[in-house]
mmCIF file of C-alpha atoms in Angstrom:
data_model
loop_
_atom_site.group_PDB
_atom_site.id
_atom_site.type_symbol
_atom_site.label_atom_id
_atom_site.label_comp_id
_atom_site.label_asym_id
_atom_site.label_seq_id
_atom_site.Cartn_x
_atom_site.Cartn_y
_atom_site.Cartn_z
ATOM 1 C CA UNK S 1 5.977 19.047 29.999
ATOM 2 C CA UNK S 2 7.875 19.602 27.262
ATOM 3 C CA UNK S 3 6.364 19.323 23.283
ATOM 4 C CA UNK S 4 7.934 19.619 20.181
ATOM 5 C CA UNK S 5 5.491 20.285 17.227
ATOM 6 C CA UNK S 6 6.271 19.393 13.408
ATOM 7 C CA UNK S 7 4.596 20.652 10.496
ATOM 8 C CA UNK S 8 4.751 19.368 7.089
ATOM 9 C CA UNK S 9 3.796 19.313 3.226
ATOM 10 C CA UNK S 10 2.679 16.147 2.685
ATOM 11 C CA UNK S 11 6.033 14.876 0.509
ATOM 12 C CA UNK S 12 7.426 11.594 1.127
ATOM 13 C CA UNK S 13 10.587 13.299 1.212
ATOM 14 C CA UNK S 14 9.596 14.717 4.553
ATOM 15 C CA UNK S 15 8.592 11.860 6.416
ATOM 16 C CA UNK S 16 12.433 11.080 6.572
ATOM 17 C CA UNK S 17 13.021 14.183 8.566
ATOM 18 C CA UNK S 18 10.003 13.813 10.536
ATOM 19 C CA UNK S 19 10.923 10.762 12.128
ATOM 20 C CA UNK S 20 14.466 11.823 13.182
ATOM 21 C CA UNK S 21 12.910 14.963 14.893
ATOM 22 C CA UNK S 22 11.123 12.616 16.558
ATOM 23 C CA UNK S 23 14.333 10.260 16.905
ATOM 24 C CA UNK S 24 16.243 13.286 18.231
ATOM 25 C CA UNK S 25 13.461 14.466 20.467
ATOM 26 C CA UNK S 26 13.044 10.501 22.012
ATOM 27 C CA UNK S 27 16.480 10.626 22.936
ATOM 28 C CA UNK S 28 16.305 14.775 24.415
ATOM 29 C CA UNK S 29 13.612 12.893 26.505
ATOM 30 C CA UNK S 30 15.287 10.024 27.568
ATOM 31 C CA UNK S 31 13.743 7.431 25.616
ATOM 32 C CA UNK S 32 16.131 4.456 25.918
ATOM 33 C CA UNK S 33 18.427 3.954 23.143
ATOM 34 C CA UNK S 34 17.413 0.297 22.722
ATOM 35 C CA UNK S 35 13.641 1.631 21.949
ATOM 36 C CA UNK S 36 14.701 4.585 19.701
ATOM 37 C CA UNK S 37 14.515 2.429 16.304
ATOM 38 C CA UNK S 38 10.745 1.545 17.525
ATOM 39 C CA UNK S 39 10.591 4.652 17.763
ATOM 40 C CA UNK S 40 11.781 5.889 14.251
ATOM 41 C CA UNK S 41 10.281 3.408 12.490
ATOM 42 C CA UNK S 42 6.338 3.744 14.128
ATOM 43 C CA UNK S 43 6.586 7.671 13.286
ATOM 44 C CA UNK S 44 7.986 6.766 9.929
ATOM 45 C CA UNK S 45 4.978 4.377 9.333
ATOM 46 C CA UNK S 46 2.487 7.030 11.047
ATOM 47 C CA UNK S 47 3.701 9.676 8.720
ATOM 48 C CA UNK S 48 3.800 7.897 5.556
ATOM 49 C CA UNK S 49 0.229 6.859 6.067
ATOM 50 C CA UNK S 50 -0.496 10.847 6.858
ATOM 51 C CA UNK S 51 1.105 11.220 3.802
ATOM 52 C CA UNK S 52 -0.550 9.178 1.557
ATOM 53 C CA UNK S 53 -3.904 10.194 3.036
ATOM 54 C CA UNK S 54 -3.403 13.747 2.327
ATOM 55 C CA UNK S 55 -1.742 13.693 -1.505
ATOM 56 C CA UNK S 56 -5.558 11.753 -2.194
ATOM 57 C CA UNK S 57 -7.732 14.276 -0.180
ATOM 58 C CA UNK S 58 -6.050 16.583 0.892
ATOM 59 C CA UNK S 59 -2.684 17.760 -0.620
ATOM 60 C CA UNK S 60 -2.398 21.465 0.421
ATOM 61 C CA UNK S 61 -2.777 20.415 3.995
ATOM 62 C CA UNK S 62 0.366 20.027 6.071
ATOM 63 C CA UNK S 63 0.527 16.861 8.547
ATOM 64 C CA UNK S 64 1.054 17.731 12.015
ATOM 65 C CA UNK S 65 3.262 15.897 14.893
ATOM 66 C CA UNK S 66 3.490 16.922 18.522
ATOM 67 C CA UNK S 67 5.817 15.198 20.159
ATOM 68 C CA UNK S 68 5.264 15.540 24.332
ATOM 69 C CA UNK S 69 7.588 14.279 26.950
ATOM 70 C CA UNK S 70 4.815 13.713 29.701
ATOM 71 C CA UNK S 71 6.673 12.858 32.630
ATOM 72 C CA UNK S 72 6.788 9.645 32.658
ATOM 73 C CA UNK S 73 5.988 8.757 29.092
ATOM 74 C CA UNK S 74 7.127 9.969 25.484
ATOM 75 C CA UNK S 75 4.509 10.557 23.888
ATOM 76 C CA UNK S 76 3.802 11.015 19.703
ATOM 77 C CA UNK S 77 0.924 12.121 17.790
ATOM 78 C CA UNK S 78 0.610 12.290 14.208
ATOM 79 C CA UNK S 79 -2.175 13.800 12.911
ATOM 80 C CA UNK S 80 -3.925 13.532 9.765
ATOM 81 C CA UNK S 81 -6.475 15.873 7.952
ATOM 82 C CA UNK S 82 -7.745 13.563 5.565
ATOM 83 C CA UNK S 83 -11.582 13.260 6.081
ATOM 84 C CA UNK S 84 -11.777 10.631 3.515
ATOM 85 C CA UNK S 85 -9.756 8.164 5.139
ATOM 86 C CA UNK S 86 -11.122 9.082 8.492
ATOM 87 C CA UNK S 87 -14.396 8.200 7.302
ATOM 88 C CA UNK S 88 -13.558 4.748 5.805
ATOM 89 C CA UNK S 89 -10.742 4.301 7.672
ATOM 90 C CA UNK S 90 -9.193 2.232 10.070
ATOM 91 C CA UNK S 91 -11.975 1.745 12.177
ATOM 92 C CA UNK S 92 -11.418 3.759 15.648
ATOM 93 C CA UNK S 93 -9.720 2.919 19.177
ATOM 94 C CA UNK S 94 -11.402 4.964 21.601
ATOM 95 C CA UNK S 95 -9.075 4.004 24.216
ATOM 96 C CA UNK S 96 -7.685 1.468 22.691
ATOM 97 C CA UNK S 97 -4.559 1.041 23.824
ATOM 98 C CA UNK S 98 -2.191 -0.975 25.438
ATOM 99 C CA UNK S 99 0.317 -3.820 23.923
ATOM 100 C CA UNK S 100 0.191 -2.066 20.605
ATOM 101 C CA UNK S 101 -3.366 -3.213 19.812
ATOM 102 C CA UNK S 102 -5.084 -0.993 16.939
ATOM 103 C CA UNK S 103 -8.331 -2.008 16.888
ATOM 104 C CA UNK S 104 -10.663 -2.608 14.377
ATOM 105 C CA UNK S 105 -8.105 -2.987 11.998
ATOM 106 C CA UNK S 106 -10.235 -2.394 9.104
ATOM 107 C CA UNK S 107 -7.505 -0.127 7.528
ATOM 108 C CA UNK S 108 -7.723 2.652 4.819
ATOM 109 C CA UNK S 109 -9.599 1.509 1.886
ATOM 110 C CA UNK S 110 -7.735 -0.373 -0.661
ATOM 111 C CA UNK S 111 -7.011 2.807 -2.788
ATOM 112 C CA UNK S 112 -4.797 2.696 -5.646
ATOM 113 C CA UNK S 113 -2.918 5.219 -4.317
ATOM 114 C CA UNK S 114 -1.755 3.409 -1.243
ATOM 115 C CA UNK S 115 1.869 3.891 -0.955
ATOM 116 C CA UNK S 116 4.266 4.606 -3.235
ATOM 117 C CA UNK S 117 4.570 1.024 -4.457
ATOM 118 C CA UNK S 118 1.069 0.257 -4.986
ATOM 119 C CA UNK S 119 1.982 -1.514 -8.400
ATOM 120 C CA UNK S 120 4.902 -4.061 -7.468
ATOM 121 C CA UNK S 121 3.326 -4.403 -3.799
ATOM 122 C CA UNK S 122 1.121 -7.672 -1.961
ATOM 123 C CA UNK S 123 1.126 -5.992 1.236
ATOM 124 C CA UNK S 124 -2.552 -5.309 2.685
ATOM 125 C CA UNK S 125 -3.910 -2.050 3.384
ATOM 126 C CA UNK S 126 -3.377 -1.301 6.523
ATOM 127 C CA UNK S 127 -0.226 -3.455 6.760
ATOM 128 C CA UNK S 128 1.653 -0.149 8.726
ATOM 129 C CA UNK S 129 -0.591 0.521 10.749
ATOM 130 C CA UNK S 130 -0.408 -3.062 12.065
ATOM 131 C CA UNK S 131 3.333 -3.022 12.113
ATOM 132 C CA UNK S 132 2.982 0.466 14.695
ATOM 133 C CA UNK S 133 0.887 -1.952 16.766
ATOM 134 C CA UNK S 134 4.294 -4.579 16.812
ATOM 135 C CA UNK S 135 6.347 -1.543 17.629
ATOM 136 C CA UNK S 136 5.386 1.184 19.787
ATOM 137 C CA UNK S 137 4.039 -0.614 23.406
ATOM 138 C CA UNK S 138 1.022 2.111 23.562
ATOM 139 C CA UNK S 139 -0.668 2.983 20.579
ATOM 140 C CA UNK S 140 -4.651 4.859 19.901
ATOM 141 C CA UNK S 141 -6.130 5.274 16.404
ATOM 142 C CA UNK S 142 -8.981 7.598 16.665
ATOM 143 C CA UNK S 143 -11.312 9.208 13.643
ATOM 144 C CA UNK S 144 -11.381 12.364 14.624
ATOM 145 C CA UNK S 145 -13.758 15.036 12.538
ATOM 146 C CA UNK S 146 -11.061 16.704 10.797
ATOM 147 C CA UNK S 147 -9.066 13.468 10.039
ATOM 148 C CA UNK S 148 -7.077 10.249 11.816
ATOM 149 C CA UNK S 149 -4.897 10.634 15.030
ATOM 150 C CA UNK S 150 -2.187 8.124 15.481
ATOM 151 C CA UNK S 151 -1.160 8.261 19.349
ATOM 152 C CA UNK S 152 2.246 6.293 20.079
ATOM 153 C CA UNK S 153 3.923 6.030 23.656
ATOM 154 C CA UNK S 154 7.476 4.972 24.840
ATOM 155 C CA UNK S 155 8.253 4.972 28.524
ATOM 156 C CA UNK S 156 11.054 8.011 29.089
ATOM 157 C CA UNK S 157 13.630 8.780 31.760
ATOM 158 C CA UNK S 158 11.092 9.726 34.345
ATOM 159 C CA UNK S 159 9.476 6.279 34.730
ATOM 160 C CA UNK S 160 12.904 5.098 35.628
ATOM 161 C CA UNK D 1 21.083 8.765 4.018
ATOM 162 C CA UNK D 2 19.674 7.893 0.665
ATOM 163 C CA UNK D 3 19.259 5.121 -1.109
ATOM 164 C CA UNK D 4 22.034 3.755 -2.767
ATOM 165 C CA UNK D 5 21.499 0.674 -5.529
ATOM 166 C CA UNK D 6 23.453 -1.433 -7.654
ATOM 167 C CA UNK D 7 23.623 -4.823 -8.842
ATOM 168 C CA UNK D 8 25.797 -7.467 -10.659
ATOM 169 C CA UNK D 9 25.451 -10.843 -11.851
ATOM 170 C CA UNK D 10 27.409 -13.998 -9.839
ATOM 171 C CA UNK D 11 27.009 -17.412 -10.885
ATOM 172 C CA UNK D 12 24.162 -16.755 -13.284
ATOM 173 C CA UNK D 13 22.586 -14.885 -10.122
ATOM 174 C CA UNK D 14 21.726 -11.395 -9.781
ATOM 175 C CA UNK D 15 22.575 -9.854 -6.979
ATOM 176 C CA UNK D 16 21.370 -6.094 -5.824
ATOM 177 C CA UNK D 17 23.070 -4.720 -3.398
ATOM 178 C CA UNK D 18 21.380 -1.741 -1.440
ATOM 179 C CA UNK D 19 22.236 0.928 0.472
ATOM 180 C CA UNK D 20 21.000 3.530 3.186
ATOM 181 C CA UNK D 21 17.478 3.941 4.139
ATOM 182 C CA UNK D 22 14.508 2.116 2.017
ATOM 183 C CA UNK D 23 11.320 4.216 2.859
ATOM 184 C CA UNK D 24 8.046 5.604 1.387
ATOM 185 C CA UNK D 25 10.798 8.494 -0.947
ATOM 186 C CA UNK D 26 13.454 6.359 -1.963
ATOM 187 C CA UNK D 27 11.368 2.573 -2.253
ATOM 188 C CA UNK D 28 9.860 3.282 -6.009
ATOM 189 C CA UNK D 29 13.958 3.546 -7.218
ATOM 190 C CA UNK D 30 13.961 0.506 -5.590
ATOM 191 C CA UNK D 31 10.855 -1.262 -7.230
ATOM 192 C CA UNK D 32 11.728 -0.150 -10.554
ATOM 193 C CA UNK D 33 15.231 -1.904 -11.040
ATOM 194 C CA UNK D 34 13.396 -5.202 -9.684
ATOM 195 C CA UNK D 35 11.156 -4.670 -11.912
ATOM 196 C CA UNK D 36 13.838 -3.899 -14.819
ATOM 197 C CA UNK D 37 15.887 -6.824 -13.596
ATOM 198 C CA UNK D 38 12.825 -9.356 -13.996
ATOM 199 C CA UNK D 39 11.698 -7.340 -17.107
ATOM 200 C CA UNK D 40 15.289 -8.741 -18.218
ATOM 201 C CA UNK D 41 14.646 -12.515 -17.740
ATOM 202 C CA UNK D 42 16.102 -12.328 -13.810
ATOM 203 C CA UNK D 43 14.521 -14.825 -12.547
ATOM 204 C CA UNK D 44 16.429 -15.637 -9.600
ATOM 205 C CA UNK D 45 17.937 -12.689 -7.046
ATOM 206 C CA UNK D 46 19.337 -12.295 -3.989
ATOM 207 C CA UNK D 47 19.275 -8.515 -2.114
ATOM 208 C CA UNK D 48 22.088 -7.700 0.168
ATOM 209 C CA UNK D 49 20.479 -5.801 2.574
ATOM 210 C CA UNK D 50 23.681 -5.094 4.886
ATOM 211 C CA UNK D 51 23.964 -2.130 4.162
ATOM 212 C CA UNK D 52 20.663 -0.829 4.523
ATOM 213 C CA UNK D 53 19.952 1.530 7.817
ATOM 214 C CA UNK D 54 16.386 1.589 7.515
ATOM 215 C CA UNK D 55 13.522 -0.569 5.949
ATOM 216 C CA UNK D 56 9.806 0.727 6.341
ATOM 217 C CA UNK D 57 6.243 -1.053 5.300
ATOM 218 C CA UNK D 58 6.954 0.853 2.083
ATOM 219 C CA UNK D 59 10.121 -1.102 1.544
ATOM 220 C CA UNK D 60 8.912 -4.507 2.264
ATOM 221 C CA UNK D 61 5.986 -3.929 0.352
ATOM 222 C CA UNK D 62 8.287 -3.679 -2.886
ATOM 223 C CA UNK D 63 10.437 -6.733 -1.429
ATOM 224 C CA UNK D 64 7.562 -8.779 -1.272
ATOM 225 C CA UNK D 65 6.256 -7.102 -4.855
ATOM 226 C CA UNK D 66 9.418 -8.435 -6.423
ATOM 227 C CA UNK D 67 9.647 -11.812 -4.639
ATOM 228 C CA UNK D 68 5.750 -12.137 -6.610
ATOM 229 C CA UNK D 69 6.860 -11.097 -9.795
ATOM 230 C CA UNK D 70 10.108 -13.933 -9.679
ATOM 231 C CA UNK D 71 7.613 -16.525 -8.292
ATOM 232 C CA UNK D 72 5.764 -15.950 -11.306
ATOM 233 C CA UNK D 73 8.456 -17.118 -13.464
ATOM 234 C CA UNK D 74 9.682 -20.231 -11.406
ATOM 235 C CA UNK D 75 11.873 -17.631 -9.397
ATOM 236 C CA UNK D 76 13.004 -16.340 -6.446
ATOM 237 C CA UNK D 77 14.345 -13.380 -4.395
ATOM 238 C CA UNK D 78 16.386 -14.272 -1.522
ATOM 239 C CA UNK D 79 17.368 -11.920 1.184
ATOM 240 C CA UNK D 80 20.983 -11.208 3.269
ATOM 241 C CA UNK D 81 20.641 -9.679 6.078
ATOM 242 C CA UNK D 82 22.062 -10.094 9.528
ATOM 243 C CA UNK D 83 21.264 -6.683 11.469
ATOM 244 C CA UNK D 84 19.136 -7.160 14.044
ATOM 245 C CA UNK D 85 17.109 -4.062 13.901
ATOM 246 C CA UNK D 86 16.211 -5.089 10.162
ATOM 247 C CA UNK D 87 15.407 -8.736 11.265
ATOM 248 C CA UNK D 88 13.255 -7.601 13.861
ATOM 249 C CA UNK D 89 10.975 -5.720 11.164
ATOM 250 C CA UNK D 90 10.780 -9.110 9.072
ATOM 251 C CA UNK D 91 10.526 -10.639 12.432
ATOM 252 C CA UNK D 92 7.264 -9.454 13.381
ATOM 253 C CA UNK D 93 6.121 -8.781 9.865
ATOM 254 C CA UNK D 94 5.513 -12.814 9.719
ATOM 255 C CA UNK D 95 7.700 -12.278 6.681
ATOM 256 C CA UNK D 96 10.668 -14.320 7.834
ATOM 257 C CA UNK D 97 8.219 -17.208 6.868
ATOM 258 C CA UNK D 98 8.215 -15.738 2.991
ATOM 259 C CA UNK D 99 11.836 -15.073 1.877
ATOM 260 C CA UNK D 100 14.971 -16.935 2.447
ATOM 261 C CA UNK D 101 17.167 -14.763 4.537
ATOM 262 C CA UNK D 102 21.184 -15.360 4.940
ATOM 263 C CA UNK D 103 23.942 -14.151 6.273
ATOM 264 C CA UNK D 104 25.907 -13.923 3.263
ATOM 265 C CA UNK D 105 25.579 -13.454 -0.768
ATOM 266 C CA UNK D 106 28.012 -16.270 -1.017
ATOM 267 C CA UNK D 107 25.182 -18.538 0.993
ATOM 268 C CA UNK D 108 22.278 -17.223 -0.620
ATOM 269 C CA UNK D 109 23.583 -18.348 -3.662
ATOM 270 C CA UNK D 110 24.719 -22.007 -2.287
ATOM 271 C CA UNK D 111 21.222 -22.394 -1.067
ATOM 272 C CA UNK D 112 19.912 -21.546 -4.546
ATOM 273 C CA UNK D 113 21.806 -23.611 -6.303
ATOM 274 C CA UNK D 114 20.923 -26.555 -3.978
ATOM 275 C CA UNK D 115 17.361 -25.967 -4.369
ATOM 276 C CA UNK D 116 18.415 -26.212 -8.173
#
């Protein structure tokens, strides 16, 4: 078991590079090529909400990936340390995987902070979080203490 | 990549063309020259997304900002786009339902001015 952790200021700037670490480290782990855009894109949407949530509570904090090839699955966690949002937030998924489900899709409250195109924008809070559930086949939201913990899966090369 | 933007007018249309990867850094460059083109009496626009590598909730959250903003004026914001990997994003977004998307500028416009 390999796993690859990533540690950054939360800058939108960043969240580019995080998610082609996490690109790069799909593929190092066998992730099929055809999934590796799901891929990209569900960390991209995982980190950007990280983000978000810390420049409102949090800003000196750095977000945190680990990125684990488990044998048979690739596995992603991005991890926030926004208490704020974890408190209101997307309501929690103990367990709740499987097809992409987040449950209790209450989503972060409507702040006006929410994204960086809060002003021109008519998509709902919680609108990524609900397109990680179209794109990753395994996904967990859980309120932790310290924050929100976005778990993503893709099968890897072992589970051929 | 970054974010690459420009736009001309065709037909009485404006048409934006953008380039590289639309996310939650580069999408506000992007909302502000919709927002400058409707601010200019643009009513009706079509963006030529071929070029673009990478579209996030970020980015269609400013697509579907500007698309509001020309509806509120009798307008509208037409899409072109024929990579799948985009498609797939406005696939299960529901928001293939909400803008017109082509496979050409050159259509986008026709269908505009037919709607005319």
């Amino acid at each position: 078991m390999a796993t690859v952790e990533v540690s950054f200021t939360p800058l939108p700037a960043h969240v580019r590079t995080a998610r082609l670490v996490a690109t790069a480290v799909a593929r190092r782990s066998g992730v099929d090529e055809a999934l590796l855009d799901e891929v990209r894109l569900a960390v991209g949407e995982a980190c950007s909400r990280a983000v978000e949530a810390h420049r409102r509570h949090c800003p000196a904090e750095p977000v945190k990936i680990e990125m684990t090839d488990a044998g048979e699955r690739f596995v992603v966690v991005v991890n926030d340390a926004a208490t704020g949002d974890a408190a209101a937030g997307p309501g929690v998924s103990p367990g709740g995987s499987g097809n992409g489900t987040v449950e209790g899709q209450a989503a972060p409250p409507a702040s006006p902070a929410r994204g960086a195109d809060d002003e021109g924008s008519a998509t709902p809070p919680g609108f990524g979080l609900a397109m990680i559930s179209g794109l990753a086949d395994d996904v967990r939201v859980l309120s932790t203490g310290s924050g929100m913990s976005i778990r993503m899966s893709w099968p890897s090369a072992a589970a051929g | 990549m970054d974010l690459k933007l420009g736009h001309y007018n065709k037909d009485g249309i404006e048409v934006v063309d953008v380039e590289g990867e639309i996310d939650v850094y580069t999408a506000p460059r992007l909302r502000e020259l919709l927002i400058d083109l409707v601010n200019k009496n643009n009513y009706q626009l079509v963006v030529n997304m071929e070029k673009v590598e990478f579209l996030d909730s970020t980015g269609l959250g400013v697509l579907v900002g500007g698309l509001k903003r020309v509806r509120a004026h009798d307008g509208s914001l037409d899409l072109v786009c024929t990579q799948e990997r985009i498609l797939k994003i406005f696939r299960i977004t529901g928001l293939t339902k909400v803008f017109g998307i082509y496979a050409t500028v050159d259509e986008a416009i026709a269908a505009k001015r037919a709607e005319k």
